[in-house]
Every structure is written in structure tokens, then in C-alpha cells.
mmCIF file with all atom_site columns, C-alpha atoms in Angstrom:
data_model
loop_
_atom_site.group_PDB
_atom_site.id
_atom_site.type_symbol
_atom_site.label_atom_id
_atom_site.label_alt_id
_atom_site.label_comp_id
_atom_site.label_asym_id
_atom_site.label_entity_id
_atom_site.label_seq_id
_atom_site.pdbx_PDB_ins_code
_atom_site.Cartn_x
_atom_site.Cartn_y
_atom_site.Cartn_z
_atom_site.occupancy
_atom_site.B_iso_or_equiv
_atom_site.pdbx_formal_charge
_atom_site.auth_seq_id
_atom_site.auth_comp_id
_atom_site.auth_asym_id
_atom_site.auth_atom_id
_atom_site.pdbx_PDB_model_num
ATOM 1   C CA . ASN A 1 1   ? 0.000   0.000  0.000   1.00 0.00 ? 17  ASN A CA 1
ATOM 2   C CA . ALA A 1 2   ? 1.234   3.449  -0.929  1.00 0.00 ? 18  ALA A CA 1
ATOM 3   C CA . GLY A 1 3   ? -0.746  5.120  1.881   1.00 0.00 ? 19  GLY A CA 1
ATOM 4   C CA . VAL A 1 4   ? -1.309  8.827  1.164   1.00 0.00 ? 20  VAL A CA 1
ATOM 5   C CA . THR A 1 5   ? 0.434   10.342 -1.828  1.00 0.00 ? 21  THR A CA 1
ATOM 6   C CA . GLN A 1 6   ? 0.582   13.964 -2.945  1.00 0.00 ? 22  GLN A CA 1
ATOM 7   C CA . THR A 1 7   ? 1.328   15.518 -6.320  1.00 0.00 ? 23  THR A CA 1
ATOM 8   C CA . PRO A 1 8   ? 3.390   17.597 -6.967  1.00 0.00 ? 24  PRO A CA 1
ATOM 9   C CA . LYS A 1 9   ? 6.154   17.686 -4.342  1.00 0.00 ? 25  LYS A CA 1
ATOM 10  C CA . PHE A 1 10  ? 7.277   21.215 -5.190  1.00 0.00 ? 26  PHE A CA 1
ATOM 11  C CA . ARG A 1 11  ? 5.773   24.068 -7.175  1.00 0.00 ? 27  ARG A CA 1
ATOM 12  C CA . VAL A 1 12  ? 6.562   27.702 -7.803  1.00 0.00 ? 28  VAL A CA 1
ATOM 13  C CA . LEU A 1 13  ? 3.745   29.967 -8.970  1.00 0.00 ? 29  LEU A CA 1
ATOM 14  C CA . LYS A 1 14  ? 3.465   33.594 -9.897  1.00 0.00 ? 30  LYS A CA 1
ATOM 15  C CA . THR A 1 15  ? 0.820   35.724 -8.222  1.00 0.00 ? 31  THR A CA 1
ATOM 16  C CA . GLY A 1 16  ? -2.518  35.218 -9.928  1.00 0.00 ? 32  GLY A CA 1
ATOM 17  C CA . GLN A 1 17  ? -1.746  31.805 -11.391 1.00 0.00 ? 33  GLN A CA 1
ATOM 18  C CA . SER A 1 18  ? -3.886  28.791 -10.586 1.00 0.00 ? 34  SER A CA 1
ATOM 19  C CA . MET A 1 19  ? -3.024  25.228 -9.726  1.00 0.00 ? 35  MET A CA 1
ATOM 20  C CA . THR A 1 20  ? -4.442  22.016 -8.307  1.00 0.00 ? 36  THR A CA 1
ATOM 21  C CA . LEU A 1 21  ? -2.829  19.807 -5.700  1.00 0.00 ? 37  LEU A CA 1
ATOM 22  C CA . LEU A 1 22  ? -3.775  16.152 -5.855  1.00 0.00 ? 38  LEU A CA 1
ATOM 23  C CA . CYS A 1 23  ? -4.066  13.834 -2.882  1.00 0.00 ? 39  CYS A CA 1
ATOM 24  C CA . ALA A 1 24  ? -4.694  10.115 -3.228  1.00 0.00 ? 40  ALA A CA 1
ATOM 25  C CA . GLN A 1 25  ? -5.150  7.412  -0.581  1.00 0.00 ? 41  GLN A CA 1
ATOM 26  C CA . ASP A 1 26  ? -5.468  3.660  -0.999  1.00 0.00 ? 42  ASP A CA 1
ATOM 27  C CA . MET A 1 27  ? -6.743  2.800  2.489   1.00 0.00 ? 43  MET A CA 1
ATOM 28  C CA . ASN A 1 28  ? -10.451 3.232  1.699   1.00 0.00 ? 44  ASN A CA 1
ATOM 29  C CA . HIS A 1 29  ? -10.747 6.013  4.281   1.00 0.00 ? 45  HIS A CA 1
ATOM 30  C CA . GLU A 1 30  ? -13.896 8.081  4.388   1.00 0.00 ? 46  GLU A CA 1
ATOM 31  C CA . TYR A 1 31  ? -12.335 11.208 5.890   1.00 0.00 ? 47  TYR A CA 1
ATOM 32  C CA . MET A 1 32  ? -9.787  13.340 4.073   1.00 0.00 ? 48  MET A CA 1
ATOM 33  C CA . TYR A 1 33  ? -8.198  16.659 5.020   1.00 0.00 ? 49  TYR A CA 1
ATOM 34  C CA . TRP A 1 34  ? -6.057  19.448 3.619   1.00 0.00 ? 50  TRP A CA 1
ATOM 35  C CA . TYR A 1 35  ? -3.743  21.374 5.969   1.00 0.00 ? 51  TYR A CA 1
ATOM 36  C CA . ARG A 1 36  ? -1.187  24.088 5.549   1.00 0.00 ? 52  ARG A CA 1
ATOM 37  C CA . GLN A 1 37  ? 1.871   24.363 7.749   1.00 0.00 ? 53  GLN A CA 1
ATOM 38  C CA . ASP A 1 38  ? 3.677   27.629 8.273   1.00 0.00 ? 54  ASP A CA 1
ATOM 39  C CA . PRO A 1 39  ? 6.701   28.255 10.511  1.00 0.00 ? 55  PRO A CA 1
ATOM 40  C CA . GLY A 1 40  ? 5.743   28.563 14.161  1.00 0.00 ? 56  GLY A CA 1
ATOM 41  C CA . MET A 1 41  ? 2.023   28.058 13.504  1.00 0.00 ? 57  MET A CA 1
ATOM 42  C CA . GLY A 1 42  ? 1.542   24.303 13.500  1.00 0.00 ? 58  GLY A CA 1
ATOM 43  C CA . LEU A 1 43  ? -0.967  22.791 11.105  1.00 0.00 ? 59  LEU A CA 1
ATOM 44  C CA . ARG A 1 44  ? -4.126  24.623 10.136  1.00 0.00 ? 60  ARG A CA 1
ATOM 45  C CA . LEU A 1 45  ? -7.073  22.878 8.524   1.00 0.00 ? 61  LEU A CA 1
ATOM 46  C CA . ILE A 1 46  ? -8.117  24.322 5.141   1.00 0.00 ? 62  ILE A CA 1
ATOM 47  C CA . HIS A 1 47  ? -10.936 22.004 4.029   1.00 0.00 ? 63  HIS A CA 1
ATOM 48  C CA . TYR A 1 48  ? -12.045 18.501 4.806   1.00 0.00 ? 64  TYR A CA 1
ATOM 49  C CA . SER A 1 49  ? -14.328 15.796 3.468   1.00 0.00 ? 65  SER A CA 1
ATOM 50  C CA . VAL A 1 50  ? -16.363 13.163 5.282   1.00 0.00 ? 66  VAL A CA 1
ATOM 51  C CA . GLY A 1 51  ? -16.985 11.083 2.172   1.00 0.00 ? 67  GLY A CA 1
ATOM 52  C CA . GLU A 1 52  ? -17.171 10.960 -1.594  1.00 0.00 ? 68  GLU A CA 1
ATOM 53  C CA . GLY A 1 53  ? -19.001 13.974 -2.993  1.00 0.00 ? 69  GLY A CA 1
ATOM 54  C CA . THR A 1 54  ? -18.845 15.979 0.260   1.00 0.00 ? 70  THR A CA 1
ATOM 55  C CA . THR A 1 55  ? -16.595 18.847 1.319   1.00 0.00 ? 71  THR A CA 1
ATOM 56  C CA . ALA A 1 56  ? -16.599 21.332 4.187   1.00 0.00 ? 72  ALA A CA 1
ATOM 57  C CA . LYS A 1 57  ? -14.647 24.403 5.284   1.00 0.00 ? 73  LYS A CA 1
ATOM 58  C CA . GLY A 1 58  ? -11.970 24.209 7.920   1.00 0.00 ? 74  GLY A CA 1
ATOM 59  C CA . GLU A 1 59  ? -10.138 26.908 9.834   1.00 0.00 ? 75  GLU A CA 1
ATOM 60  C CA . VAL A 1 60  ? -8.601  28.804 6.907   1.00 0.00 ? 76  VAL A CA 1
ATOM 61  C CA . PRO A 1 61  ? -10.625 28.094 3.728   1.00 0.00 ? 77  PRO A CA 1
ATOM 62  C CA . ASP A 1 62  ? -10.416 31.481 1.998   1.00 0.00 ? 78  ASP A CA 1
ATOM 63  C CA . GLY A 1 63  ? -8.640  31.380 -1.370  1.00 0.00 ? 79  GLY A CA 1
ATOM 64  C CA . TYR A 1 64  ? -8.962  27.608 -1.718  1.00 0.00 ? 80  TYR A CA 1
ATOM 65  C CA . ASN A 1 65  ? -11.484 25.223 -3.223  1.00 0.00 ? 81  ASN A CA 1
ATOM 66  C CA . VAL A 1 66  ? -11.686 21.448 -2.987  1.00 0.00 ? 82  VAL A CA 1
ATOM 67  C CA . SER A 1 67  ? -13.397 18.534 -4.654  1.00 0.00 ? 83  SER A CA 1
ATOM 68  C CA . ARG A 1 68  ? -13.901 14.876 -3.755  1.00 0.00 ? 84  ARG A CA 1
ATOM 69  C CA . LEU A 1 69  ? -15.350 13.255 -6.853  1.00 0.00 ? 85  LEU A CA 1
ATOM 70  C CA . LYS A 1 70  ? -13.828 9.886  -6.023  1.00 0.00 ? 86  LYS A CA 1
ATOM 71  C CA . LYS A 1 71  ? -13.420 8.420  -2.550  1.00 0.00 ? 87  LYS A CA 1
ATOM 72  C CA . GLN A 1 72  ? -9.681  7.941  -2.958  1.00 0.00 ? 88  GLN A CA 1
ATOM 73  C CA . ASN A 1 73  ? -8.903  11.445 -4.256  1.00 0.00 ? 89  ASN A CA 1
ATOM 74  C CA . PHE A 1 74  ? -9.113  14.882 -2.656  1.00 0.00 ? 90  PHE A CA 1
ATOM 75  C CA . LEU A 1 75  ? -8.127  17.871 -4.788  1.00 0.00 ? 91  LEU A CA 1
ATOM 76  C CA . LEU A 1 76  ? -7.121  21.280 -3.473  1.00 0.00 ? 92  LEU A CA 1
ATOM 77  C CA . GLY A 1 77  ? -7.350  24.204 -5.884  1.00 0.00 ? 93  GLY A CA 1
ATOM 78  C CA . LEU A 1 78  ? -5.918  27.686 -5.801  1.00 0.00 ? 94  LEU A CA 1
ATOM 79  C CA . GLU A 1 79  ? -7.780  29.826 -8.331  1.00 0.00 ? 95  GLU A CA 1
ATOM 80  C CA . SER A 1 80  ? -5.620  32.947 -8.054  1.00 0.00 ? 96  SER A CA 1
ATOM 81  C CA . ALA A 1 81  ? -2.488  32.351 -6.019  1.00 0.00 ? 97  ALA A CA 1
ATOM 82  C CA . ALA A 1 82  ? -1.241  34.990 -3.591  1.00 0.00 ? 98  ALA A CA 1
ATOM 83  C CA . PRO A 1 83  ? 2.132   35.258 -1.789  1.00 0.00 ? 99  PRO A CA 1
ATOM 84  C CA . SER A 1 84  ? 0.283   34.590 1.501   1.00 0.00 ? 100 SER A CA 1
ATOM 85  C CA . GLN A 1 85  ? -0.402  31.079 0.199   1.00 0.00 ? 101 GLN A CA 1
ATOM 86  C CA . THR A 1 86  ? 3.288   30.223 0.212   1.00 0.00 ? 102 THR A CA 1
ATOM 87  C CA . SER A 1 87  ? 3.351   27.254 2.558   1.00 0.00 ? 103 SER A CA 1
ATOM 88  C CA . VAL A 1 88  ? 3.754   23.513 2.877   1.00 0.00 ? 104 VAL A CA 1
ATOM 89  C CA . TYR A 1 89  ? 0.491   21.700 2.189   1.00 0.00 ? 105 TYR A CA 1
ATOM 90  C CA . PHE A 1 90  ? -0.314  18.340 3.728   1.00 0.00 ? 106 PHE A CA 1
ATOM 91  C CA . CYS A 1 91  ? -3.105  15.985 2.903   1.00 0.00 ? 107 CYS A CA 1
ATOM 92  C CA . ALA A 1 92  ? -4.312  13.403 5.401   1.00 0.00 ? 108 ALA A CA 1
ATOM 93  C CA . SER A 1 93  ? -6.924  10.687 5.610   1.00 0.00 ? 109 SER A CA 1
ATOM 94  C CA . SER A 1 94  ? -8.493  8.781  8.456   1.00 0.00 ? 110 SER A CA 1
ATOM 95  C CA . TYR A 1 95  ? -10.917 6.035  9.341   1.00 0.00 ? 111 TYR A CA 1
ATOM 96  C CA . VAL A 1 96  ? -11.579 6.889  12.992  1.00 0.00 ? 112 VAL A CA 1
ATOM 97  C CA . ASN A 1 97  ? -9.010  8.670  15.154  1.00 0.00 ? 113 ASN A CA 1
ATOM 98  C CA . GLU A 1 98  ? -5.548  8.263  13.670  1.00 0.00 ? 114 GLU A CA 1
ATOM 99  C CA . GLN A 1 99  ? -4.771  10.458 10.689  1.00 0.00 ? 115 GLN A CA 1
ATOM 100 C CA . PHE A 1 100 ? -2.356  9.325  7.991   1.00 0.00 ? 116 PHE A CA 1
ATOM 101 C CA . PHE A 1 101 ? -0.395  12.078 6.290   1.00 0.00 ? 117 PHE A CA 1
ATOM 102 C CA . GLY A 1 102 ? 1.086   12.493 2.860   1.00 0.00 ? 118 GLY A CA 1
ATOM 103 C CA . PRO A 1 103 ? 4.666   13.737 2.323   1.00 0.00 ? 119 PRO A CA 1
ATOM 104 C CA . GLY A 1 104 ? 3.601   17.325 1.618   1.00 0.00 ? 120 GLY A CA 1
ATOM 105 C CA . THR A 1 105 ? 3.755   19.829 -1.229  1.00 0.00 ? 121 THR A CA 1
ATOM 106 C CA . ARG A 1 106 ? 6.021   22.843 -0.882  1.00 0.00 ? 122 ARG A CA 1
ATOM 107 C CA . LEU A 1 107 ? 4.404   25.764 -2.705  1.00 0.00 ? 123 LEU A CA 1
ATOM 108 C CA . THR A 1 108 ? 6.040   29.126 -3.300  1.00 0.00 ? 124 THR A CA 1
ATOM 109 C CA . VAL A 1 109 ? 4.043   32.020 -4.718  1.00 0.00 ? 125 VAL A CA 1
ATOM 110 C CA . LEU A 1 110 ? 6.152   34.858 -6.065  1.00 0.00 ? 126 LEU A CA 1
ATOM 111 C CA . SER B 2 1   ? -9.007  28.542 20.817  1.00 0.00 ? 9   SER B CA 1
ATOM 112 C CA . GLN B 2 2   ? -9.154  24.814 21.374  1.00 0.00 ? 10  GLN B CA 1
ATOM 113 C CA . GLN B 2 3   ? -5.649  24.391 20.128  1.00 0.00 ? 11  GLN B CA 1
ATOM 114 C CA . GLY B 2 4   ? -3.114  22.468 22.140  1.00 0.00 ? 12  GLY B CA 1
ATOM 115 C CA . GLU B 2 5   ? 0.091   24.193 23.101  1.00 0.00 ? 13  GLU B CA 1
ATOM 116 C CA . GLU B 2 6   ? 3.350   22.292 23.481  1.00 0.00 ? 14  GLU B CA 1
ATOM 117 C CA . ASP B 2 7   ? 6.083   23.215 25.881  1.00 0.00 ? 15  ASP B CA 1
ATOM 118 C CA . PRO B 2 8   ? 8.972   23.709 25.468  1.00 0.00 ? 16  PRO B CA 1
ATOM 119 C CA . GLN B 2 9   ? 9.133   25.017 21.897  1.00 0.00 ? 17  GLN B CA 1
ATOM 120 C CA . ALA B 2 10  ? 12.576  23.480 21.502  1.00 0.00 ? 18  ALA B CA 1
ATOM 121 C CA . LEU B 2 11  ? 14.553  20.896 23.450  1.00 0.00 ? 19  LEU B CA 1
ATOM 122 C CA . SER B 2 12  ? 18.115  19.713 22.961  1.00 0.00 ? 20  SER B CA 1
ATOM 123 C CA . ILE B 2 13  ? 19.456  16.648 24.788  1.00 0.00 ? 21  ILE B CA 1
ATOM 124 C CA . GLN B 2 14  ? 22.289  14.131 24.594  1.00 0.00 ? 22  GLN B CA 1
ATOM 125 C CA . GLU B 2 15  ? 21.702  10.668 23.196  1.00 0.00 ? 23  GLU B CA 1
ATOM 126 C CA . GLY B 2 16  ? 20.630  8.303  25.956  1.00 0.00 ? 24  GLY B CA 1
ATOM 127 C CA . GLU B 2 17  ? 18.883  10.973 28.013  1.00 0.00 ? 25  GLU B CA 1
ATOM 128 C CA . ASN B 2 18  ? 15.129  11.167 28.480  1.00 0.00 ? 26  ASN B CA 1
ATOM 129 C CA . ALA B 2 19  ? 13.045  13.834 26.743  1.00 0.00 ? 27  ALA B CA 1
ATOM 130 C CA . THR B 2 20  ? 9.819   15.210 28.172  1.00 0.00 ? 28  THR B CA 1
ATOM 131 C CA . MET B 2 21  ? 7.381   17.352 26.245  1.00 0.00 ? 29  MET B CA 1
ATOM 132 C CA . ASN B 2 22  ? 4.189   18.850 27.585  1.00 0.00 ? 30  ASN B CA 1
ATOM 133 C CA . CYS B 2 23  ? 0.881   19.765 25.996  1.00 0.00 ? 31  CYS B CA 1
ATOM 134 C CA . SER B 2 24  ? -1.904  21.911 27.401  1.00 0.00 ? 32  SER B CA 1
ATOM 135 C CA . TYR B 2 25  ? -5.374  22.251 25.943  1.00 0.00 ? 33  TYR B CA 1
ATOM 136 C CA . LYS B 2 26  ? -8.413  24.353 26.707  1.00 0.00 ? 34  LYS B CA 1
ATOM 137 C CA . THR B 2 27  ? -11.599 22.322 26.315  1.00 0.00 ? 35  THR B CA 1
ATOM 138 C CA . SER B 2 28  ? -12.814 18.914 27.418  1.00 0.00 ? 36  SER B CA 1
ATOM 139 C CA . ILE B 2 29  ? -11.593 16.047 25.281  1.00 0.00 ? 37  ILE B CA 1
ATOM 140 C CA . ASN B 2 30  ? -12.432 12.440 24.410  1.00 0.00 ? 38  ASN B CA 1
ATOM 141 C CA . ASN B 2 31  ? -8.842  11.621 23.578  1.00 0.00 ? 39  ASN B CA 1
ATOM 142 C CA . LEU B 2 32  ? -5.495  13.225 22.849  1.00 0.00 ? 40  LEU B CA 1
ATOM 143 C CA . GLN B 2 33  ? -2.999  12.137 20.223  1.00 0.00 ? 41  GLN B CA 1
ATOM 144 C CA . TRP B 2 34  ? 0.713   12.661 19.748  1.00 0.00 ? 42  TRP B CA 1
ATOM 145 C CA . TYR B 2 35  ? 2.374   12.866 16.329  1.00 0.00 ? 43  TYR B CA 1
ATOM 146 C CA . ARG B 2 36  ? 5.990   13.084 15.167  1.00 0.00 ? 44  ARG B CA 1
ATOM 147 C CA . GLN B 2 37  ? 7.242   14.999 12.147  1.00 0.00 ? 45  GLN B CA 1
ATOM 148 C CA . ASN B 2 38  ? 10.691  14.438 10.751  1.00 0.00 ? 46  ASN B CA 1
ATOM 149 C CA . SER B 2 39  ? 12.141  17.389 8.878   1.00 0.00 ? 47  SER B CA 1
ATOM 150 C CA . GLY B 2 40  ? 10.492  17.794 5.483   1.00 0.00 ? 48  GLY B CA 1
ATOM 151 C CA . ARG B 2 41  ? 8.093   14.883 6.016   1.00 0.00 ? 49  ARG B CA 1
ATOM 152 C CA . GLY B 2 42  ? 4.444   14.382 6.880   1.00 0.00 ? 50  GLY B CA 1
ATOM 153 C CA . LEU B 2 43  ? 3.256   13.709 10.415  1.00 0.00 ? 51  LEU B CA 1
ATOM 154 C CA . VAL B 2 44  ? 3.237   10.192 11.807  1.00 0.00 ? 52  VAL B CA 1
ATOM 155 C CA . HIS B 2 45  ? 0.854   9.067  14.536  1.00 0.00 ? 53  HIS B CA 1
ATOM 156 C CA . LEU B 2 46  ? 2.610   7.902  17.707  1.00 0.00 ? 54  LEU B CA 1
ATOM 157 C CA . ILE B 2 47  ? 0.014   7.221  20.369  1.00 0.00 ? 55  ILE B CA 1
ATOM 158 C CA . LEU B 2 48  ? -3.551  7.995  21.446  1.00 0.00 ? 56  LEU B CA 1
ATOM 159 C CA . ILE B 2 49  ? -4.658  8.300  25.052  1.00 0.00 ? 57  ILE B CA 1
ATOM 160 C CA . ARG B 2 50  ? -8.331  8.366  25.975  1.00 0.00 ? 58  ARG B CA 1
ATOM 161 C CA . SER B 2 51  ? -9.839  10.715 28.531  1.00 0.00 ? 59  SER B CA 1
ATOM 162 C CA . ASN B 2 52  ? -10.413 7.855  30.998  1.00 0.00 ? 60  ASN B CA 1
ATOM 163 C CA . GLU B 2 53  ? -6.751  6.786  30.842  1.00 0.00 ? 61  GLU B CA 1
ATOM 164 C CA . ARG B 2 54  ? -4.023  8.353  32.941  1.00 0.00 ? 62  ARG B CA 1
ATOM 165 C CA . GLU B 2 55  ? -0.974  6.723  31.410  1.00 0.00 ? 63  GLU B CA 1
ATOM 166 C CA . LYS B 2 56  ? -0.109  4.751  28.313  1.00 0.00 ? 64  LYS B CA 1
ATOM 167 C CA . HIS B 2 57  ? 3.089   3.130  27.062  1.00 0.00 ? 65  HIS B CA 1
ATOM 168 C CA . SER B 2 58  ? 4.322   2.241  23.611  1.00 0.00 ? 66  SER B CA 1
ATOM 169 C CA . GLY B 2 59  ? 7.913   1.042  23.373  1.00 0.00 ? 67  GLY B CA 1
ATOM 170 C CA . ARG B 2 60  ? 10.125  3.897  24.618  1.00 0.00 ? 68  ARG B CA 1
ATOM 171 C CA . LEU B 2 61  ? 7.164   6.281  24.697  1.00 0.00 ? 69  LEU B CA 1
ATOM 172 C CA . ARG B 2 62  ? 5.182   7.067  27.811  1.00 0.00 ? 70  ARG B CA 1
ATOM 173 C CA . VAL B 2 63  ? 2.206   9.403  27.676  1.00 0.00 ? 71  VAL B CA 1
ATOM 174 C CA . THR B 2 64  ? 0.314   10.771 30.654  1.00 0.00 ? 72  THR B CA 1
ATOM 175 C CA . LEU B 2 65  ? -2.947  12.658 30.730  1.00 0.00 ? 73  LEU B CA 1
ATOM 176 C CA . ASP B 2 66  ? -4.306  14.857 33.504  1.00 0.00 ? 74  ASP B CA 1
ATOM 177 C CA . THR B 2 67  ? -7.797  15.974 32.538  1.00 0.00 ? 75  THR B CA 1
ATOM 178 C CA . SER B 2 68  ? -8.170  18.084 35.685  1.00 0.00 ? 76  SER B CA 1
ATOM 179 C CA . LYS B 2 69  ? -5.204  20.192 34.585  1.00 0.00 ? 77  LYS B CA 1
ATOM 180 C CA . LYS B 2 70  ? -6.013  19.831 30.877  1.00 0.00 ? 78  LYS B CA 1
ATOM 181 C CA . SER B 2 71  ? -2.486  18.692 30.177  1.00 0.00 ? 79  SER B CA 1
ATOM 182 C CA . SER B 2 72  ? -0.557  15.763 28.744  1.00 0.00 ? 80  SER B CA 1
ATOM 183 C CA . SER B 2 73  ? 3.095   14.838 28.636  1.00 0.00 ? 81  SER B CA 1
ATOM 184 C CA . LEU B 2 74  ? 5.125   12.723 26.256  1.00 0.00 ? 82  LEU B CA 1
ATOM 185 C CA . LEU B 2 75  ? 8.255   11.059 27.616  1.00 0.00 ? 83  LEU B CA 1
ATOM 186 C CA . ILE B 2 76  ? 10.790  9.473  25.304  1.00 0.00 ? 84  ILE B CA 1
ATOM 187 C CA . THR B 2 77  ? 13.222  7.314  27.254  1.00 0.00 ? 85  THR B CA 1
ATOM 188 C CA . ALA B 2 78  ? 16.804  6.509  26.238  1.00 0.00 ? 86  ALA B CA 1
ATOM 189 C CA . SER B 2 79  ? 16.646  8.916  23.324  1.00 0.00 ? 87  SER B CA 1
ATOM 190 C CA . ARG B 2 80  ? 18.409  8.240  20.038  1.00 0.00 ? 88  ARG B CA 1
ATOM 191 C CA . ALA B 2 81  ? 19.613  10.549 17.287  1.00 0.00 ? 89  ALA B CA 1
ATOM 192 C CA . ALA B 2 82  ? 16.774  9.172  15.138  1.00 0.00 ? 90  ALA B CA 1
ATOM 193 C CA . ASP B 2 83  ? 14.265  10.686 17.610  1.00 0.00 ? 91  ASP B CA 1
ATOM 194 C CA . THR B 2 84  ? 15.256  14.143 16.369  1.00 0.00 ? 92  THR B CA 1
ATOM 195 C CA . ALA B 2 85  ? 11.976  15.558 15.076  1.00 0.00 ? 93  ALA B CA 1
ATOM 196 C CA . SER B 2 86  ? 9.087   17.847 15.929  1.00 0.00 ? 94  SER B CA 1
ATOM 197 C CA . TYR B 2 87  ? 6.389   16.461 18.190  1.00 0.00 ? 95  TYR B CA 1
ATOM 198 C CA . PHE B 2 88  ? 2.789   17.636 18.143  1.00 0.00 ? 96  PHE B CA 1
ATOM 199 C CA . CYS B 2 89  ? -0.190  16.984 20.346  1.00 0.00 ? 97  CYS B CA 1
ATOM 200 C CA . ALA B 2 90  ? -3.653  16.986 18.806  1.00 0.00 ? 98  ALA B CA 1
ATOM 201 C CA . THR B 2 91  ? -7.172  17.066 20.171  1.00 0.00 ? 99  THR B CA 1
ATOM 202 C CA . LEU B 2 92  ? -10.503 16.693 18.447  1.00 0.00 ? 100 LEU B CA 1
ATOM 203 C CA . SER B 2 93  ? -11.750 19.906 16.901  1.00 0.00 ? 101 SER B CA 1
ATOM 204 C CA . ARG B 2 94  ? -15.144 21.444 17.527  1.00 0.00 ? 102 ARG B CA 1
ATOM 205 C CA . LEU B 2 95  ? -15.656 21.068 13.759  1.00 0.00 ? 103 LEU B CA 1
ATOM 206 C CA . GLY B 2 96  ? -16.274 17.383 14.365  1.00 0.00 ? 104 GLY B CA 1
ATOM 207 C CA . ALA B 2 97  ? -15.784 14.762 11.633  1.00 0.00 ? 105 ALA B CA 1
ATOM 208 C CA . ASN B 2 98  ? -12.580 13.526 13.295  1.00 0.00 ? 106 ASN B CA 1
ATOM 209 C CA . ASN B 2 99  ? -10.946 16.901 12.655  1.00 0.00 ? 107 ASN B CA 1
ATOM 210 C CA . LEU B 2 100 ? -7.928  17.592 14.832  1.00 0.00 ? 108 LEU B CA 1
ATOM 211 C CA . PHE B 2 101 ? -6.456  20.762 16.259  1.00 0.00 ? 109 PHE B CA 1
ATOM 212 C CA . PHE B 2 102 ? -2.682  20.559 16.357  1.00 0.00 ? 110 PHE B CA 1
ATOM 213 C CA . GLY B 2 103 ? -0.394  22.443 18.687  1.00 0.00 ? 111 GLY B CA 1
ATOM 214 C CA . THR B 2 104 ? 2.640   24.347 17.424  1.00 0.00 ? 112 THR B CA 1
ATOM 215 C CA . GLY B 2 105 ? 4.973   21.516 18.349  1.00 0.00 ? 113 GLY B CA 1
ATOM 216 C CA . THR B 2 106 ? 8.179   20.863 20.275  1.00 0.00 ? 114 THR B CA 1
ATOM 217 C CA . ARG B 2 107 ? 11.356  20.658 18.228  1.00 0.00 ? 115 ARG B CA 1
ATOM 218 C CA . LEU B 2 108 ? 13.526  17.905 19.758  1.00 0.00 ? 116 LEU B CA 1
ATOM 219 C CA . THR B 2 109 ? 17.194  17.601 18.879  1.00 0.00 ? 117 THR B CA 1
ATOM 220 C CA . VAL B 2 110 ? 19.090  14.554 20.123  1.00 0.00 ? 118 VAL B CA 1
ATOM 221 C CA . ILE B 2 111 ? 22.840  15.036 19.960  1.00 0.00 ? 119 ILE B CA 1
ATOM 222 C CA . PRO B 2 112 ? 24.822  11.849 19.229  1.00 0.00 ? 120 PRO B CA 1
#
């Protein structure tokens, strides 16, 4: 099992550009999450999903959109990137309590 | 905020010594989890302690929970260089759906 995978690993964008981060899990988990991690701030929840076809806002959803068309995939979109979105993005999935994390995507917005 | 807060922010010890990290939280909980993050990697679940448990062990890890003080501690015994990482506590978020609030973490450095 690959666990949770994220694509891409690194990306540099210019302000105003758009992109989609892909998260995939092969553990048949219902719950999936997108976090961002910034220095000294821990992890902050952007959006989450409790099952295929459902999404909900987390702590810091502004500027991001998500979709969960298939149970195993959770996409995070930035429609118009801003320098404030420079961060490391982590996807996670869970069945009950324990969350399983992907390796992260390091995004820089110039 | 429901967020857990770890203390200290950074800890540096010699290999073989014990490392203790503390976590405080603000609201009542059903359980508390500890995660480890190696530099540049995703978080890895270490241990979960339920609100009706006071202590739990897993290998060289010992976790305690004091619900009256809203605090938890993580003890790593006989530390190794490979234990160098950031450690986070996490509690269930008011958002529900198994969402977790993570603290800001303790950065542990174990010197060989």
C-alpha cells in the first residue's frame, strides 16, 4: 500500500496563477483533510471531506477550493495564487481517530 | 481557541537521556494524540490516550494525561539521534468529523 500520496512535491507559482494539488489514498478512508503548515504556527485545517461527494470548510478556507469526486482522491485548488499562500500543504486521511499524512507539497508564490 | 500548546518550543538533549514534552489544551476532550514529524516529512501518529486513561506506554514512549489540569506529557526514554523531530499533540476539533487541532509543536534535537 502506498498510503497517502501527494502531487506535486514542489511548485513555484506567480501571483494570480492557478493550480491544483492532488491527494490520493489507498486505504479506503472516508475522511480526508487538507492542511497548511507555516513556521511557528503548527498545522491549520483548510478544508475537509467526510466522504465521496462531500466537502466542508476548515479553519482557513479562503482562497482555496476542494473537490472529492472519487473516494480515494481529494483535490485542493488555488484559483488565483497569492504570496500569503506560500506554505507547505499536507493531505491526510483517516478512518476513525488516527490520521495518515502524505509527504507534503512545498508551494512558493512569487 | 481549542488548540493544544506544546512546551517547550525546543529541546536539545544528549543521546541516551530522556526527553519530556508537555501539551496543554483548553476544552474537554475524548482523547489526545501525539504525532511526530521528521524534517520535510508528513506527520506520523505515535500514540492515542483516551480521557479515561491516565498513562499509556508504547515502546520507549510514555504518555500521561491529567484531565483536571487539561495537560498531557510525552516522555521518550533513552533517546536516540533518530528521535530528532518535531512532536505535536492533537485534540478533536469542535468542527467534528474527526478533525484535529494541532499544537505548534516541540522541536527535539538529540545530539549523538
